[in-house]
Coordinates of C-alpha atoms in Angstrom, one line a residue:
T1 CA 66.3 132.5 6.3
A2 CA 69.9 133.1 7.0
P3 CA 70.4 136.9 6.7
A4 CA 72.7 138.5 4.2
A5 CA 75.0 141.5 4.6
P6 CA 73.1 144.6 5.7
A7 CA 71.9 147.2 3.3
D8 CA 74.1 149.9 4.6
P9 CA 77.7 148.6 4.9
A10 CA 79.0 151.9 6.2
A11 CA 76.8 151.5 9.2
S12 CA 77.6 147.9 9.8
P13 CA 79.8 146.2 12.4
P14 CA 83.3 145.1 11.3
A15 CA 83.2 142.0 9.0
A16 CA 83.7 138.7 10.7
P17 CA 86.9 136.8 10.2
A18 CA 87.0 134.2 7.5
G19 CA 85.3 131.0 8.5
L20 CA 83.2 132.7 11.1
G21 CA 80.5 134.3 8.9
A22 CA 82.7 136.7 6.9
G23 CA 80.8 139.7 5.6
R24 CA 77.7 139.0 7.8
D25 CA 76.1 141.3 10.3
R26 CA 76.3 139.2 13.4
V27 CA 73.6 141.3 15.2
L28 CA 71.0 140.4 12.6
D29 CA 71.9 136.7 12.9
A30 CA 71.8 136.8 16.7
V31 CA 68.5 138.6 16.9
K32 CA 66.8 136.1 14.5
A33 CA 68.1 133.2 16.5
L34 CA 67.1 134.8 19.8
A35 CA 63.6 135.6 18.6
L36 CA 63.0 131.9 17.6
G37 CA 64.8 130.6 20.6
V38 CA 62.6 132.6 23.0
V39 CA 59.5 131.0 21.3
V40 CA 61.0 127.6 21.8
F41 CA 61.9 128.2 25.4
A42 CA 58.5 129.7 26.2
H43 CA 56.6 126.8 24.7
S44 CA 58.9 124.3 26.5
I45 CA 58.1 125.7 29.9
A46 CA 54.5 126.8 29.4
W47 CA 52.8 123.4 29.6
D48 CA 50.8 122.5 32.7
V49 CA 48.8 119.4 33.8
S50 CA 47.8 120.5 37.3
G51 CA 44.2 121.0 36.2
G52 CA 43.8 117.3 35.2
E53 CA 44.7 117.7 31.5
P54 CA 47.4 119.3 29.4
A55 CA 47.1 123.1 29.1
S56 CA 49.1 126.3 28.9
V57 CA 50.1 127.7 32.2
L58 CA 48.7 131.0 31.1
D59 CA 45.3 129.3 30.8
V60 CA 45.6 128.1 34.4
R61 CA 47.1 131.3 35.7
P62 CA 46.0 134.2 33.5
G63 CA 47.2 136.6 36.1
I64 CA 50.8 136.2 34.9
A65 CA 50.0 137.6 31.4
W66 CA 52.5 140.4 32.2
V67 CA 55.2 137.9 31.4
T68 CA 54.3 137.9 27.8
W69 CA 55.4 141.6 27.6
T70 CA 58.9 140.5 28.3
A71 CA 59.0 137.4 26.2
Q72 CA 57.4 138.3 22.9
I73 CA 60.2 139.4 20.6
L74 CA 59.0 138.0 17.2
P75 CA 58.5 141.6 16.0
L76 CA 62.3 141.9 16.0
F77 CA 62.6 138.9 13.7
F78 CA 60.5 140.6 11.0
A79 CA 62.4 143.8 11.5
V80 CA 65.9 142.4 11.1
G81 CA 64.7 140.1 8.4
A82 CA 63.8 143.2 6.4
V83 CA 67.4 144.4 6.5
S84 CA 68.5 141.1 5.1
N85 CA 65.8 140.9 2.5
L86 CA 66.4 144.4 1.3
A87 CA 70.2 143.8 1.0
S88 CA 69.6 140.6 -1.0
W89 CA 67.1 142.4 -3.3
R90 CA 69.4 145.3 -4.0
R91 CA 72.3 143.0 -4.8
S92 CA 70.2 141.3 -7.5
P93 CA 67.0 143.3 -8.3
D94 CA 65.4 140.6 -10.4
A95 CA 62.0 139.4 -9.0
A96 CA 62.3 135.8 -10.2
T97 CA 65.8 135.3 -9.0
F98 CA 65.1 136.9 -5.6
L99 CA 61.8 135.1 -5.0
R100 CA 63.0 131.7 -6.2
R101 CA 66.0 131.8 -3.8
R102 CA 64.2 133.2 -0.8
I103 CA 61.0 131.2 -1.0
L104 CA 62.8 127.9 -1.6
R105 CA 64.9 128.4 1.5
L106 CA 61.8 129.2 3.6
S107 CA 59.5 126.6 2.1
T108 CA 61.8 123.6 2.0
P109 CA 61.9 123.0 5.8
A110 CA 58.1 123.7 5.9
L111 CA 57.5 121.1 3.1
V112 CA 59.5 118.5 5.0
Y113 CA 57.7 119.1 8.3
C114 CA 54.2 119.4 6.8
G115 CA 54.8 116.4 4.5
F116 CA 56.0 114.2 7.4
W117 CA 53.0 114.9 9.6
T118 CA 50.4 114.8 6.8
V119 CA 51.6 111.3 5.7
L120 CA 51.6 110.1 9.3
L121 CA 48.4 111.6 10.6
L122 CA 46.0 111.7 7.6
P123 CA 45.6 107.9 7.4
L124 CA 45.3 107.7 11.2
A125 CA 42.5 110.2 11.1
L126 CA 40.3 107.6 9.3
V127 CA 40.3 105.4 12.4
L128 CA 41.5 107.6 15.2
P129 CA 39.7 111.0 15.7
E130 CA 42.5 112.2 18.0
A131 CA 44.8 112.3 15.0
K132 CA 42.9 115.3 13.6
T133 CA 43.3 117.1 16.9
A134 CA 47.0 116.3 16.9
G135 CA 47.3 117.6 13.4
H136 CA 45.8 120.9 14.3
F137 CA 48.1 121.3 17.3
L138 CA 51.2 120.4 15.2
S139 CA 50.4 122.8 12.4
V140 CA 49.9 126.0 14.5
L141 CA 53.4 127.2 14.2
I142 CA 53.3 127.1 10.4
W143 CA 51.6 130.5 10.5
F144 CA 55.0 132.1 11.1
L145 CA 56.6 130.6 8.0
G146 CA 53.6 131.3 5.8
T147 CA 53.3 134.9 7.0
Y148 CA 57.0 135.6 6.7
A149 CA 57.1 134.0 3.2
A150 CA 54.2 136.1 2.1
I151 CA 55.9 139.3 3.2
V152 CA 59.1 138.2 1.4
V153 CA 57.1 137.8 -1.8
A154 CA 56.2 141.5 -1.5
V155 CA 59.8 142.8 -1.0
P156 CA 60.3 143.8 -4.7
W157 CA 57.4 146.1 -4.3
T158 CA 57.5 147.2 -0.6
S159 CA 61.2 148.1 -1.0
R160 CA 60.1 150.8 -3.4
W161 CA 58.2 152.6 -0.6
T162 CA 61.3 153.3 1.6
S163 CA 61.8 156.8 0.1
R164 CA 58.9 158.2 2.1
P165 CA 58.9 156.3 5.4
V166 CA 56.7 158.6 7.5
L167 CA 53.9 158.7 4.9
T168 CA 54.1 155.0 4.2
L169 CA 54.3 153.7 7.7
G170 CA 51.7 156.3 8.9
L171 CA 49.1 155.3 6.3
W172 CA 49.9 151.6 6.9
L173 CA 49.4 151.9 10.6
A174 CA 46.1 153.8 10.0
V175 CA 44.9 150.8 7.9
I176 CA 45.8 148.4 10.8
V177 CA 43.8 150.6 13.2
A178 CA 40.9 150.6 10.8
V179 CA 40.9 146.8 10.4
D180 CA 41.0 146.5 14.2
A181 CA 38.0 148.8 14.6
L182 CA 36.0 146.8 12.0
R183 CA 37.1 143.6 13.7
L184 CA 35.7 144.8 17.1
T185 CA 32.5 146.3 15.8
V186 CA 31.3 145.0 12.5
I187 CA 33.2 142.1 10.9
P188 CA 35.2 139.9 13.4
W189 CA 36.9 137.8 10.7
L190 CA 38.3 140.9 9.0
G191 CA 40.9 141.0 11.8
W192 CA 42.8 138.2 10.1
L193 CA 43.9 140.7 7.5
N194 CA 46.2 142.1 10.2
T195 CA 48.2 138.9 10.1
L196 CA 49.8 140.3 7.0
L197 CA 49.3 144.0 7.8
V198 CA 50.9 144.0 11.3
W199 CA 53.8 141.8 10.6
G200 CA 54.3 143.4 7.2
W201 CA 54.3 146.9 8.9
L202 CA 57.1 145.7 11.3
H203 CA 59.0 144.4 8.3
Q204 CA 58.6 147.7 6.5
L205 CA 59.8 149.5 9.6
G206 CA 62.8 147.2 9.6
Y207 CA 63.9 148.5 6.3
H208 CA 64.9 151.7 8.1
L209 CA 66.8 150.0 10.9
P210 CA 70.2 151.0 9.4
Q211 CA 69.1 154.7 9.4
L212 CA 67.7 154.4 12.9
R213 CA 71.1 153.2 14.1
R214 CA 72.5 156.7 13.2
V215 CA 70.1 158.4 15.6
S216 CA 71.6 159.1 19.0
R217 CA 71.0 156.5 21.6
T218 CA 69.5 159.1 24.0
T219 CA 66.9 160.1 21.4
L220 CA 66.0 156.5 20.6
L221 CA 65.6 155.5 24.3
A222 CA 63.5 158.6 24.9
L223 CA 61.2 157.8 22.1
A224 CA 60.8 154.0 22.8
P225 CA 58.5 154.5 25.9
I226 CA 55.9 156.4 23.8
P227 CA 54.7 153.5 21.5
M228 CA 55.1 151.1 24.5
A229 CA 52.8 153.3 26.6
L230 CA 50.3 153.4 23.8
A231 CA 50.4 149.6 23.4
L232 CA 49.8 149.2 27.2
L233 CA 46.9 151.8 27.0
V234 CA 45.2 149.9 24.2
A235 CA 45.8 146.5 25.8
I236 CA 45.1 146.9 29.5
P237 CA 42.3 149.5 30.0
G238 CA 41.5 149.3 26.2
P239 CA 39.5 146.8 24.2
F240 CA 42.2 144.2 23.6
S241 CA 43.7 141.4 25.8
S242 CA 46.3 142.3 28.4
S243 CA 48.4 139.4 27.0
L244 CA 50.6 139.4 24.0
V245 CA 49.8 135.8 23.3
T246 CA 46.5 134.1 23.0
I247 CA 45.0 132.8 26.2
S248 CA 42.2 130.2 26.0
G249 CA 39.0 131.5 27.5
D250 CA 40.1 135.1 27.5
P251 CA 37.0 137.2 26.9
E252 CA 39.0 140.0 25.4
P253 CA 40.2 140.0 21.7
S254 CA 43.6 138.4 21.2
N255 CA 46.6 140.4 20.3
L256 CA 48.2 137.6 18.4
S257 CA 45.4 135.5 16.7
P258 CA 45.0 137.7 14.8
P259 CA 47.6 140.3 15.7
S260 CA 46.4 143.8 16.6
V261 CA 47.7 147.3 16.7
V262 CA 49.1 146.5 20.2
V263 CA 51.7 144.2 18.6
A264 CA 52.6 146.9 16.0
L265 CA 53.2 149.5 18.7
Y266 CA 55.0 147.1 21.0
G267 CA 57.2 146.1 18.1
L268 CA 58.0 149.7 17.3
A269 CA 59.2 150.2 20.8
Q270 CA 61.4 147.1 20.6
I271 CA 62.9 148.2 17.2
L272 CA 63.8 151.6 18.7
V273 CA 65.6 149.9 21.6
L274 CA 67.4 147.5 19.3
A275 CA 68.6 150.4 17.2
A276 CA 69.9 152.1 20.4
A277 CA 71.6 148.9 21.5
Y278 CA 73.1 148.0 18.1
P279 CA 76.6 149.3 18.7
W280 CA 76.9 147.6 22.1
L281 CA 75.6 144.3 20.6
A282 CA 78.0 144.5 17.7
R283 CA 80.9 145.0 20.1
R284 CA 79.8 142.0 22.2
L285 CA 79.3 139.8 19.2
S286 CA 82.8 140.6 17.9
N287 CA 84.0 138.1 20.5
D288 CA 84.5 135.0 18.4
R289 CA 83.9 132.6 21.3
L290 CA 80.5 134.1 22.0
W291 CA 79.7 134.1 18.3
R292 CA 80.5 130.5 17.9
V293 CA 77.9 129.6 20.5
I294 CA 75.3 131.9 18.9
G295 CA 76.2 130.8 15.4
F296 CA 75.9 127.2 16.4
A297 CA 72.4 127.8 17.8
A298 CA 71.4 129.9 14.8
S299 CA 72.4 127.1 12.3
R300 CA 69.2 125.1 13.2
A301 CA 67.0 127.9 14.5
I302 CA 64.1 127.3 12.0
G303 CA 64.4 123.5 12.3
V304 CA 64.2 123.6 16.1
Y305 CA 61.3 126.1 15.9
L306 CA 59.4 123.5 13.8
W307 CA 60.4 120.3 15.4
H308 CA 60.3 121.2 19.1
I309 CA 56.5 121.4 19.2
P310 CA 55.8 117.7 18.9
W311 CA 58.2 117.1 21.9
V312 CA 56.3 119.7 23.9
A313 CA 53.2 117.6 23.4
I314 CA 55.1 114.4 24.2
V315 CA 56.5 115.8 27.5
A316 CA 53.2 117.3 28.6
A317 CA 51.3 114.1 27.7
T318 CA 53.9 112.0 29.6
A319 CA 53.5 114.1 32.7
W320 CA 49.8 113.9 32.5
L321 CA 49.8 110.1 32.0
L322 CA 52.1 109.7 35.0
G323 CA 49.7 111.7 37.2
F324 CA 52.0 114.7 37.7
A325 CA 50.0 117.3 39.6
A326 CA 52.4 119.9 41.0
Q327 CA 50.9 123.3 41.1
P328 CA 52.5 126.0 38.8
F329 CA 55.7 127.6 40.0
T330 CA 56.4 125.3 42.9
G331 CA 59.8 123.7 43.2
M332 CA 58.6 120.3 41.8
W333 CA 56.9 122.1 38.9
W334 CA 60.1 123.9 38.0
L335 CA 62.2 120.7 38.3
A336 CA 59.8 118.8 36.0
H337 CA 59.9 121.6 33.5
A338 CA 63.7 121.9 33.6
G339 CA 63.9 118.2 32.7
G340 CA 61.2 118.6 30.0
L341 CA 63.2 121.5 28.6
A342 CA 66.3 119.4 28.3
V343 CA 64.3 116.7 26.5
I344 CA 62.6 119.1 24.1
L345 CA 65.8 121.0 23.2
T346 CA 67.8 117.8 22.7
M347 CA 65.2 116.0 20.6
G348 CA 64.2 119.2 18.7
W349 CA 67.8 119.8 17.8
T350 CA 68.3 116.2 16.7
L351 CA 65.2 116.2 14.5
A352 CA 66.1 119.6 13.1
G353 CA 69.4 118.2 12.1
L354 CA 67.9 115.1 10.4
A355 CA 65.3 117.3 8.6
G356 CA 68.0 119.7 7.6
R357 CA 69.8 117.0 5.7
I358 CA 66.7 116.3 3.7
D359 CA 66.4 120.1 3.1
Q360 CA 69.9 120.1 1.7
V361 CA 69.3 117.1 -0.5
L362 CA 66.1 118.7 -1.9
L363 CA 67.8 122.1 -2.5
A364 CA 70.9 120.5 -4.1
R365 CA 68.6 118.7 -6.6
S366 CA 66.8 121.8 -7.6
G367 CA 67.9 123.5 -10.8
S368 CA 66.8 125.8 -13.5
G369 CA 65.1 124.2 -16.4
R370 CA 61.5 125.0 -17.3
H371 CA 59.9 128.3 -17.9
V372 CA 57.2 129.0 -15.2
S373 CA 55.8 132.0 -13.5
V374 CA 58.0 132.3 -10.5
I375 CA 55.9 135.0 -8.9
A376 CA 52.7 132.9 -9.2
F377 CA 54.2 129.9 -7.4
S378 CA 55.9 132.1 -4.9
V379 CA 52.5 133.4 -3.9
V380 CA 50.8 130.0 -3.9
I381 CA 53.3 128.5 -1.4
P382 CA 52.8 131.0 1.5
T383 CA 49.1 131.2 0.9
T384 CA 48.8 127.4 1.2
L385 CA 51.1 127.4 4.3
L386 CA 48.7 129.8 5.9
A387 CA 45.8 127.5 5.0
I388 CA 47.6 124.6 6.6
T389 CA 47.6 126.5 9.9
F390 CA 43.8 126.3 9.9
T391 CA 43.4 122.8 8.3
G392 CA 46.1 120.9 10.2
F393 CA 47.6 117.6 9.1
G394 CA 44.8 115.2 9.7
T395 CA 41.8 116.8 8.0
W396 CA 40.4 115.0 5.0
W397 CA 37.6 117.5 4.3
D398 CA 36.2 120.2 6.6
A399 CA 35.1 123.8 6.7
V400 CA 37.7 125.1 9.1
F401 CA 38.1 128.8 8.1
L402 CA 35.3 131.2 7.1
G403 CA 33.2 128.2 6.1
L404 CA 35.7 127.3 3.3
P405 CA 36.2 123.6 2.7
M406 CA 39.8 122.6 3.2
S407 CA 41.8 119.3 3.1
S408 CA 45.2 118.4 4.4
A409 CA 45.8 116.2 1.4
I410 CA 45.1 118.9 -1.1
N411 CA 47.2 121.5 0.8
I412 CA 50.3 119.3 1.0
A413 CA 49.8 118.4 -2.7
I414 CA 49.7 122.1 -3.6
V415 CA 52.8 123.0 -1.6
A416 CA 54.8 120.0 -3.0
A417 CA 53.8 120.7 -6.6
S418 CA 54.5 124.5 -6.2
W419 CA 57.9 123.8 -4.6
W420 CA 58.8 121.4 -7.4
A421 CA 57.8 123.9 -10.0
L422 CA 59.7 126.7 -8.3
S423 CA 62.8 124.5 -7.7
T424 CA 63.0 123.5 -11.4
S425 CA 62.1 126.9 -12.8
R426 CA 63.8 129.5 -14.9
P427 CA 62.2 132.8 -16.1
P428 CA 61.6 133.3 -19.8
P429 CA 64.2 135.5 -21.5
G430 CA 63.3 139.2 -21.0
N431 CA 60.6 138.3 -18.4
P432 CA 62.0 138.0 -14.8
A433 CA 58.7 136.8 -13.5

């Protein structure tokens, strides 16, 4: 998911020196790394065992839900990812070439992660019921890669809609609102459509980030509070949860599982602020010493995002087994979480490095050979990754989503076969898809 040069070179920061990401927009790279880094940090300090069993501190102290309004920055990942995707597509506007390259880079770390846990947990589930529960926990974060990959698949088509941004984004937002209304009143499961609609809307908005950067900072900062106020109005006195992440036992509809219009409006405010701050960020990141640190972290961002979650479980389970019972936000609680954070980051970084070597080997062995439908396999991979989010890694056969039967074994087989077909593919002459 490493970003390419921005779509509008004239509006970009100066190119980096050779050897330090020459030709790259450092702000895009930094925002992507920061967005995933905040997720990792939040998960690493959110565990709590004071209630007698591992849980999220938000479940124990729902009154601190306001914190989620300062820590949820995934909308920015989709927005800056759009700039990279659009630039990549415009450099080589061939659907098969674009999708093969992008989907392989996204799905390879997912294949390694999902394959490892499926091979480990699926046999255990035959004799140990807890393996199925563990498989569900470890698969939750796959939603992000599946959703982002699905949005990338649509880039050759959504990129055509940039000529009329107000109409496109306005109608799209209206559809999101309509889906939310039906979710709340008639068909609850219909809200899952917004998994693609909300994050896709933020990605579509991101196409216009280079143009937004030309708007005066005063104007952008004056506009940003408007969608933020609307998001707060819908979330707090309105029908949705006051939290931007899912809280267990919250009687109000979640804003994240599935995402709601609250996330869309909140993301719009963030994008406006990012556009206003872009020149300042570019100047700061022109410092090569600072960039080395950020670039170092960004090099394994996706890997750490995936591989930190088992260590969150290990740290929380260890504290629980040792009888740790400090109440949230006391000195001892913070001390334990600081130690846990060090373990999670160290081990997540190490495992991400090991998995990254496997990624490189797999990608190095891929090559063009057979004629296949690249678009078809590019659609199958994110669809199956989203299915894995519900199925987990330790489910032999179960109706886990909308009453549909699903299997971890079938899911990983589909992802592996589709990855192999995509990695060895080449489009037929005269037919880019």
